[in-house]
Short mmCIF file of C-alpha atoms in Angstrom, two decimals:
data_model
loop_
_atom_site.label_atom_id
_atom_site.label_comp_id
_atom_site.label_asym_id
_atom_site.label_seq_id
_atom_site.Cartn_x
_atom_site.Cartn_y
_atom_site.Cartn_z
CA MET A 1 51.74 -117.01 9.59
CA ASN A 2 50.92 -120.14 11.16
CA THR A 3 52.49 -119.97 14.80
CA ALA A 4 51.07 -123.00 15.83
CA SER A 5 53.54 -124.92 13.63
CA VAL A 6 56.63 -122.97 13.47
CA ASP A 7 59.56 -123.15 15.38
CA PRO A 8 60.14 -122.03 17.94
CA GLU A 9 63.68 -120.82 16.93
CA LEU A 10 61.88 -119.25 13.97
CA ALA A 11 59.28 -117.16 15.98
CA ALA A 12 61.75 -116.37 17.98
CA LEU A 13 64.00 -114.63 14.79
CA ARG A 14 60.88 -112.94 12.94
CA GLY A 15 59.86 -111.36 16.45
CA GLU A 16 63.54 -109.68 16.34
CA LEU A 17 63.18 -109.00 12.89
CA ILE A 18 59.82 -107.27 12.42
CA GLU A 19 61.31 -105.31 16.01
CA ARG A 20 64.39 -104.18 14.61
CA ALA A 21 62.60 -103.07 11.40
CA ALA A 22 59.97 -100.77 13.88
CA ALA A 23 63.07 -99.25 15.63
CA ASP A 24 64.75 -98.49 12.65
CA GLN A 25 61.31 -96.75 10.71
CA ARG A 26 61.08 -94.97 14.46
CA ALA A 27 64.95 -93.58 14.20
CA ARG A 28 64.03 -92.30 11.02
CA ALA A 29 60.51 -90.47 10.87
CA GLU A 30 61.78 -89.01 14.44
CA LEU A 31 63.89 -87.69 11.85
CA GLY A 32 61.22 -84.89 10.62
CA SER A 33 61.83 -83.58 6.90
CA VAL A 34 64.20 -80.05 7.13
CA ALA A 35 67.55 -80.23 6.37
CA LEU A 36 69.40 -82.47 8.72
CA THR A 37 72.69 -82.19 11.20
CA PRO A 38 75.17 -84.83 11.19
CA GLU A 39 74.38 -85.15 14.68
CA GLN A 40 70.75 -85.79 14.07
CA TRP A 41 71.88 -89.26 12.11
CA GLU A 42 73.69 -90.30 15.17
CA THR A 43 70.87 -92.06 16.01
CA VAL A 44 70.01 -93.82 13.18
CA HIS A 45 73.46 -95.09 12.61
CA ARG A 46 73.66 -96.15 15.37
CA VAL A 47 70.79 -98.75 14.87
CA ASP A 48 71.34 -99.70 11.40
CA GLU A 49 74.73 -100.63 12.80
CA ASP A 50 73.38 -102.60 15.77
CA ASN A 51 70.62 -103.71 13.09
CA VAL A 52 73.66 -104.76 11.01
CA ARG A 53 75.66 -106.29 13.56
CA TRP A 54 73.31 -108.82 14.28
CA PHE A 55 71.32 -109.86 11.28
CA ALA A 56 74.97 -109.91 9.16
CA PRO A 57 75.78 -113.44 11.16
CA ILE A 58 72.01 -115.19 10.47
CA VAL A 59 72.07 -114.51 6.73
CA ALA A 60 75.59 -115.79 6.25
CA VAL A 61 75.05 -118.76 8.38
CA HIS A 62 71.30 -119.42 7.24
CA GLY A 63 70.59 -117.74 3.86
CA TRP A 64 67.96 -115.40 3.26
CA PRO A 65 64.92 -115.45 6.30
CA GLY A 66 62.01 -115.79 3.42
CA ARG A 67 58.82 -116.07 3.85
CA ARG A 68 58.59 -119.51 4.33
CA SER A 69 60.85 -119.43 7.85
CA VAL A 70 59.80 -116.26 9.19
CA GLY A 71 56.19 -114.95 6.98
CA VAL A 72 55.39 -112.32 5.01
CA ASP A 73 56.08 -109.95 7.76
CA GLY A 74 59.76 -111.02 9.04
CA ALA A 75 60.87 -111.18 5.33
CA HIS A 76 60.00 -107.68 4.61
CA ALA A 77 61.76 -106.59 8.26
CA ALA A 78 64.27 -108.41 6.84
CA TRP A 79 64.25 -106.40 3.95
CA VAL A 80 64.14 -103.27 5.74
CA LEU A 81 66.90 -104.29 7.59
CA ALA A 82 69.27 -104.98 4.47
CA GLN A 83 67.70 -101.78 3.17
CA HIS A 84 69.41 -99.50 4.97
CA ALA A 85 72.57 -101.58 5.63
CA PRO A 86 76.20 -99.95 4.68
CA ALA A 87 76.62 -100.39 1.05
CA PRO A 88 79.00 -103.21 0.54
CA TYR A 89 76.49 -105.65 3.27
CA ARG A 90 73.46 -104.45 0.46
CA ALA A 91 75.81 -105.52 -2.38
CA CYS A 92 76.63 -108.92 -0.72
CA TRP A 93 72.75 -109.79 0.23
CA LEU A 94 71.23 -108.54 -3.14
CA PRO A 95 72.03 -111.72 -5.18
CA LYS A 96 70.54 -113.70 -1.76
CA LEU A 97 67.41 -112.17 -1.71
CA ARG A 98 66.82 -112.07 -5.24
CA ALA A 99 67.27 -115.81 -5.17
CA ALA A 100 64.35 -115.54 -2.41
CA VAL A 101 62.04 -114.19 -4.61
CA ALA A 102 62.99 -117.06 -7.73
CA ASN A 103 61.77 -119.17 -5.11
CA ARG A 104 58.54 -117.60 -4.20
CA ASP A 105 60.13 -116.75 -0.76
CA ALA A 106 60.51 -112.58 -0.73
CA ALA A 107 58.50 -109.74 -2.63
CA PRO A 108 59.72 -108.92 -5.90
CA ARG A 109 58.97 -105.36 -4.29
CA ASP A 110 61.54 -105.48 -1.99
CA LEU A 111 64.29 -106.60 -4.10
CA ALA A 112 62.87 -104.28 -6.31
CA PHE A 113 64.29 -101.73 -3.63
CA LEU A 114 67.46 -103.34 -2.86
CA ALA A 115 68.18 -103.86 -6.39
CA ASP A 116 67.60 -99.56 -6.92
CA ARG A 117 69.77 -98.66 -3.84
CA VAL A 118 72.76 -101.40 -4.85
CA ALA A 119 72.60 -100.21 -8.80
CA ILE A 120 72.46 -96.36 -6.93
CA ASP A 121 75.94 -97.62 -4.09
CA GLN A 122 78.09 -98.54 -7.42
CA GLN A 123 76.68 -95.21 -9.55
CA ARG A 124 74.51 -97.27 -12.04
CA PRO A 125 70.93 -95.98 -13.17
CA GLN A 126 68.37 -97.75 -11.65
CA ARG A 127 65.95 -99.87 -12.98
CA TYR A 128 62.59 -99.27 -10.59
CA GLY A 129 62.67 -95.55 -10.26
CA THR A 130 62.74 -96.01 -6.08
CA GLN A 131 65.65 -94.31 -5.45
CA TRP A 132 65.20 -90.32 -5.00
CA LEU A 133 67.54 -87.71 -4.34
CA ARG A 134 67.13 -84.29 -2.55
CA LEU A 135 69.56 -81.78 -2.97
CA GLY A 136 69.15 -78.48 -1.42
CA ALA A 137 65.40 -76.18 -1.39
CA GLU A 138 63.87 -78.82 -3.00
CA ALA A 139 61.12 -79.79 -1.94
CA ALA A 140 60.20 -83.20 -3.60
CA GLY A 141 63.95 -84.19 -5.03
CA ARG A 142 64.02 -86.10 -7.95
CA LEU A 143 64.93 -89.77 -9.30
CA TYR A 144 68.69 -90.57 -9.76
CA PRO A 145 68.83 -91.98 -13.02
CA LEU A 146 66.85 -94.24 -14.84
CA HIS A 147 68.55 -97.48 -16.66
CA ARG A 148 65.69 -97.27 -19.84
CA PRO A 149 63.32 -94.09 -18.55
CA ALA A 150 60.45 -95.15 -21.13
CA GLU A 151 59.95 -98.75 -19.76
CA VAL A 152 60.45 -97.97 -15.95
CA ASN A 153 56.63 -97.90 -15.50
CA LEU A 154 56.76 -101.70 -16.90
CA ALA A 155 59.35 -102.67 -14.45
CA ARG A 156 57.23 -101.16 -12.15
CA ALA A 157 53.77 -102.87 -12.99
CA ASP A 158 56.09 -106.00 -12.56
CA VAL A 159 56.57 -105.86 -9.35
CA GLY A 160 53.64 -104.60 -8.10
CA LEU A 161 54.61 -100.65 -7.71
CA ASP A 162 52.72 -97.74 -8.56
CA PRO A 163 53.31 -96.36 -11.57
CA LEU A 164 55.19 -93.34 -11.69
CA PRO A 165 54.70 -89.83 -12.93
CA ASP A 166 56.10 -89.22 -16.74
CA SER A 167 57.03 -86.28 -14.75
CA ALA A 168 59.19 -87.24 -12.79
CA ILE A 169 60.90 -89.26 -15.33
CA GLU A 170 61.49 -86.60 -17.24
CA ALA A 171 63.05 -84.84 -14.52
CA ALA A 172 65.23 -87.35 -13.30
CA TYR A 173 69.28 -87.33 -13.11
CA SER A 174 70.51 -88.10 -16.43
CA SER A 175 73.89 -89.50 -15.22
CA PHE A 176 75.91 -89.42 -11.82
CA ALA A 177 78.40 -86.12 -13.02
CA GLU A 178 74.80 -84.32 -13.43
CA ILE A 179 74.41 -85.21 -9.41
CA THR A 180 78.20 -84.60 -8.63
CA ALA A 181 77.89 -80.89 -10.69
CA ALA A 182 74.66 -79.62 -8.71
CA THR A 183 76.24 -80.96 -4.46
CA ARG A 184 80.07 -79.19 -6.13
CA GLY A 185 77.27 -76.10 -6.99
CA GLY A 186 77.04 -75.54 -3.16
CA SER A 187 73.27 -76.93 -3.75
CA ARG A 188 74.31 -80.01 -1.17
#
């Protein structure tokens, strides 16, 4: 992004987006990878809540902060905030990100992740295979249900994501009912 010709307000917005996304990632990195208690998530939730309070009015008034206004890194930071917002916000912002991608103002990869997250929120199969669930002692977890398992790697290639191994696709949960049954079985 050429900062010499950038509106100072947009430069400040870009900087704030990047700082908030970095705080989001730091909070998550501090969690570690072992089984977590609700108390350990408290810091993450506080960061997410603060980010939503700040970000929601920006998107409501100005639309999706895209590459042309906040640069590639600022637009990606906006996606980080959206990805970790509560489900109703993600669903509301998905069409705005989709429009930004259609206008070449946001990354298709970011759209794939948010679209899959919203699908999972709504208990619909995901298209790109970006969302995983780890229950109990599962080391790597399993993919949430896939919309068309045989086509997931084609969809991923279309947005610049690496292919998933066949073994991961085959091991994906077949339905949300299977996930519910697994969580009721004491795995969670």
